[in-house]
Tab-separated table of C-alpha atoms in Angstrom:
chain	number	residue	atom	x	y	z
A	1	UNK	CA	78.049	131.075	129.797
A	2	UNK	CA	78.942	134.337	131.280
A	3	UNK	CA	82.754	135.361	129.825
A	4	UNK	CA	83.835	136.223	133.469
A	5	UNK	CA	82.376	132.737	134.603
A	6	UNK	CA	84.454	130.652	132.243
A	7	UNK	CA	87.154	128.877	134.391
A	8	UNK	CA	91.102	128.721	134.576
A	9	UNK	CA	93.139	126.648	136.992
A	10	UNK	CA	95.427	128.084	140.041
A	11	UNK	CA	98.130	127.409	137.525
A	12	UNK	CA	98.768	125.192	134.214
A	13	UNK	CA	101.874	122.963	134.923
A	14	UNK	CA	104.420	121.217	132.307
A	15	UNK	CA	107.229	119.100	133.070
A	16	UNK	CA	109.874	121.926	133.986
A	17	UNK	CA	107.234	125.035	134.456
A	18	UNK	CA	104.421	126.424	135.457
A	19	UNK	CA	102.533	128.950	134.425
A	20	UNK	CA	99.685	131.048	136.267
A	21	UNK	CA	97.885	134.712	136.265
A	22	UNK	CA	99.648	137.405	137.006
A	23	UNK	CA	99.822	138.330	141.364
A	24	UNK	CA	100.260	141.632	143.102
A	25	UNK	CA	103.992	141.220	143.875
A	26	UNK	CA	105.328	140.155	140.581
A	27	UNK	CA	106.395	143.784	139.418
A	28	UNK	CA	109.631	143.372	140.606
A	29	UNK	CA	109.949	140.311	138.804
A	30	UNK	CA	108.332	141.850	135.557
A	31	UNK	CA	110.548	144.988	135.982
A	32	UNK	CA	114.217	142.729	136.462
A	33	UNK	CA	113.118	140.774	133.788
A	34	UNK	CA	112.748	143.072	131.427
A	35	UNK	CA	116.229	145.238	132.318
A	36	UNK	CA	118.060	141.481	132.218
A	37	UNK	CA	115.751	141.611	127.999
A	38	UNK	CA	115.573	144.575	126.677
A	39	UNK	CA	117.528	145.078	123.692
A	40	UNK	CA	116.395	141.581	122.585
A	41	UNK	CA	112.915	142.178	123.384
A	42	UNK	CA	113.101	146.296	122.360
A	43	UNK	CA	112.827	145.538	118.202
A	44	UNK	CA	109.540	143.453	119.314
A	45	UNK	CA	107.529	144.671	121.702
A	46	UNK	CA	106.004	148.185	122.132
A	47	UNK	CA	106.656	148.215	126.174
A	48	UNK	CA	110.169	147.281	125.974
A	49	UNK	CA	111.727	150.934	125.105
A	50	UNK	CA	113.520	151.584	128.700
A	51	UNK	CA	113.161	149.608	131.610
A	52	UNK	CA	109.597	150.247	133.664
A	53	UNK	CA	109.961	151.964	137.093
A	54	UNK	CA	108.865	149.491	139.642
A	55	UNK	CA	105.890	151.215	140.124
A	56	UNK	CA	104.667	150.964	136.274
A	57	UNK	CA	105.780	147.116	136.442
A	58	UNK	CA	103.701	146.421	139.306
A	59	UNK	CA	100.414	148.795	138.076
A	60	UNK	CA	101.156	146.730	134.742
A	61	UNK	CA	100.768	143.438	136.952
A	62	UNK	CA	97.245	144.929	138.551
A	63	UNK	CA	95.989	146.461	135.754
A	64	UNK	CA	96.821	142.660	133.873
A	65	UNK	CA	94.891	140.867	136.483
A	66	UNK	CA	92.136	142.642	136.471
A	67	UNK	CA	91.863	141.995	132.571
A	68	UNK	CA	92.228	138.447	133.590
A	69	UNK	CA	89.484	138.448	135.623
A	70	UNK	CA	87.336	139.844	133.583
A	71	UNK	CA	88.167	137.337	130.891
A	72	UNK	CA	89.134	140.247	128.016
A	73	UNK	CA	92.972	139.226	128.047
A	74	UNK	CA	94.857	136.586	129.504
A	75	UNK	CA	98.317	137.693	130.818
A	76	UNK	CA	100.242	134.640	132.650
A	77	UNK	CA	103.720	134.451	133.831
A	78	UNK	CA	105.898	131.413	133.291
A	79	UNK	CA	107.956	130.344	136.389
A	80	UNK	CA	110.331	127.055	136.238
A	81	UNK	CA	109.114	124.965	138.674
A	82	UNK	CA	113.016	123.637	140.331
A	83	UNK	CA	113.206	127.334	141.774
A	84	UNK	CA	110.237	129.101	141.829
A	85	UNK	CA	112.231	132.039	139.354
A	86	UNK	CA	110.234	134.073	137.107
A	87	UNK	CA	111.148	133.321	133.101
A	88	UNK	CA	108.823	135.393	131.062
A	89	UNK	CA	105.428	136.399	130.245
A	90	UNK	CA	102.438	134.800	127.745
A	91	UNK	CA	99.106	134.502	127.503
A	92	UNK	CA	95.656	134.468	125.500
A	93	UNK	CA	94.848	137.406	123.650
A	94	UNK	CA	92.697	138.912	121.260
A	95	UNK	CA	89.724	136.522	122.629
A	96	UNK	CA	86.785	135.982	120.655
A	97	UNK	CA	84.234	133.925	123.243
A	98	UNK	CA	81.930	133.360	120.225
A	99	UNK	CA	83.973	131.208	117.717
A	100	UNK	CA	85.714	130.864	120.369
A	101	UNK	CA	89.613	131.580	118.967
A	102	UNK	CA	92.861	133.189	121.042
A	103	UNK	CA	95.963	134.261	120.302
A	104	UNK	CA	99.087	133.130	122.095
A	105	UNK	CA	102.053	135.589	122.662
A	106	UNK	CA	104.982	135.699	124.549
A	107	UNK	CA	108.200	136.864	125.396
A	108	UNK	CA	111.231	135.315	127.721
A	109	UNK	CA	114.026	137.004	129.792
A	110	UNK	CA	116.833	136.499	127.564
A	111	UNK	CA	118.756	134.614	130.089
A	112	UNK	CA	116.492	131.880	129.987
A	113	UNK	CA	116.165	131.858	125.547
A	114	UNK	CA	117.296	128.597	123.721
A	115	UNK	CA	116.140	125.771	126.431
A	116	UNK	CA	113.109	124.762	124.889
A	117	UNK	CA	111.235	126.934	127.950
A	118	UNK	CA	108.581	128.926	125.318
A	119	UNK	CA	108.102	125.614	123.137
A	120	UNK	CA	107.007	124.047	125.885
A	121	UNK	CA	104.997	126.910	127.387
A	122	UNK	CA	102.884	127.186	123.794
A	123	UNK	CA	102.133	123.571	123.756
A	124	UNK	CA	100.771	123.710	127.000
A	125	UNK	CA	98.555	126.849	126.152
A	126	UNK	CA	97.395	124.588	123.268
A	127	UNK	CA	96.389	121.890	124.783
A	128	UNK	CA	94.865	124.065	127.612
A	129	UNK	CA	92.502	125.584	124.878
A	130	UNK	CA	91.592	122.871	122.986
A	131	UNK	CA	90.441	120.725	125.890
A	132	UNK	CA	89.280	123.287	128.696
A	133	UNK	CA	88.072	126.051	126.368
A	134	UNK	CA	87.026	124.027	123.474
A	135	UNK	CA	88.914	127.021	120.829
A	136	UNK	CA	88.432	125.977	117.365
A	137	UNK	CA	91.654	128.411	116.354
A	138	UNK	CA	94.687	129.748	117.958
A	139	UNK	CA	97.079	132.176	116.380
A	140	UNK	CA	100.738	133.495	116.827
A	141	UNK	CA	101.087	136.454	115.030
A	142	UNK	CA	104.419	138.002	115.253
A	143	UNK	CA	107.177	140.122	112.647
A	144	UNK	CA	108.560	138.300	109.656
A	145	UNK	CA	111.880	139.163	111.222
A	146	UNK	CA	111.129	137.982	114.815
A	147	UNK	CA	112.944	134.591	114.104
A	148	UNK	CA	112.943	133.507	117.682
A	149	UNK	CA	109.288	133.778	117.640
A	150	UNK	CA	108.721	132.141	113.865
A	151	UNK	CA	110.929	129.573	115.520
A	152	UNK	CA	108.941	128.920	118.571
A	153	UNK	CA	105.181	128.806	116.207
A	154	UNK	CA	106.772	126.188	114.050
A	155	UNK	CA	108.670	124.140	116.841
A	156	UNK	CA	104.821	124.061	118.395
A	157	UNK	CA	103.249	122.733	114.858
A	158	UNK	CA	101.560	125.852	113.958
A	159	UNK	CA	101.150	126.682	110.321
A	160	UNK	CA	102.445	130.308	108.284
A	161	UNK	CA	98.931	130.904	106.628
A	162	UNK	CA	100.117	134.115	105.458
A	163	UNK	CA	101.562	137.678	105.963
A	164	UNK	CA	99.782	140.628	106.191
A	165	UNK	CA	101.389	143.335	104.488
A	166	UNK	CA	101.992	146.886	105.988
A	167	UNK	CA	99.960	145.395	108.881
A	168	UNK	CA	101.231	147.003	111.656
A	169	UNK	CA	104.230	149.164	113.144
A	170	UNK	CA	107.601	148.452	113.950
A	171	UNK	CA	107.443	148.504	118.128
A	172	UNK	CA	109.121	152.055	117.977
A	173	UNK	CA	105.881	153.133	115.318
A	174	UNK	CA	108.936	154.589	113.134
A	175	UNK	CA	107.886	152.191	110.399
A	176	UNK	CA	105.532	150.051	108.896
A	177	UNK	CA	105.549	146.606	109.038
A	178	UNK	CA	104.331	143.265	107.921
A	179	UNK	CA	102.622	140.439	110.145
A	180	UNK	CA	102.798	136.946	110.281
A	181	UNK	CA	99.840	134.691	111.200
A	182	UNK	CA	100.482	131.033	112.096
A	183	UNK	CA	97.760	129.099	113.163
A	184	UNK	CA	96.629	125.740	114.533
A	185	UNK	CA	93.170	124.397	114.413
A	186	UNK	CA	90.678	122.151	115.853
């Protein structure tokens, strides 16, 4: 099958959230996130160094979906369903169609962090990928000092296989760092 023809639902639904691709109109939503985030997310993640202009939140959005349709990477935003609000960002990345394996990351606005939200979120991605997709492997890689995120690979029964020494660089590239690779199988 044809990458682009391989299917994905409206949305994916748990019992509190749901979670679909990425719409024109969701800058804003990326952009307040983000400001409410970033000095939790800013040790982490590579795009959280000052808050986006609206404009590069919403090109961010476009430029996401596009990648979605064409199957390369999977951005989706998590929304609880009691109030339509957005809560944060995840998605299948670093695709290989072949085996076929993802890899599952994420990130939450900090004032939705310890309610069980990006547990929840991952097991649903799972479950997505293992019965729509048919994935034989799907990783979380994240830094060994990212607890919230070791926290959130373990809660969803994925396993440490190992860290990757001076892998990769800190998000602000002013140092090396290692990686951590959790993984569940099928």
């Amino acid at each position: 099958m044809k990458q682009t023809l391989i299917s994905f639902p409206e949305k994916i639904e748990t019992q509190r959230l749901y979670i679909r691709p990425p719409q024109p109109g969701d800058g804003e939503k990326v952009q307040q996130a983000i400001a409410a985030s970033l000095n939790e997310l800013k040790p982490w993640l590579p795009f959280a160094h000052a808050v986006p202009s609206l404009e590069d939140a919403e090109d961010s959005v476009r430029r996401a979906l596009a990648e979605f349709i064409k199957r390369d990477d999977i951005r989706l935003h998590i929304f609880r369903k009691e109030d339509n609000e957005f809560i944060g960002s995840t998605g299948f990345h670093r695709i290989n169609w072949k085996i076929p394996k993802v890899e599952i990351g994420y990130w939450l606005d900090t004032r939705y962090t310890k309610k069980g939200y990006m547990v929840e979120t991952v097991n649903a991605l799972v479950n997505f990928a293992f019965q729509e997709w048919d994935v034989k492997r799907i990783e979380i890689r994240c830094d060994p000092r990212n607890n919230s995120s070791r926290t959130v690979a373990e809660r969803a029964g994925f396993t440490l296989e190992g860290i990757l020494r001076n892998d990769s660089l800190s998000a602000d590239e002013s140092e090396v760092r290692d990686t951590c690779v959790f993984a569940i199988t099928q």
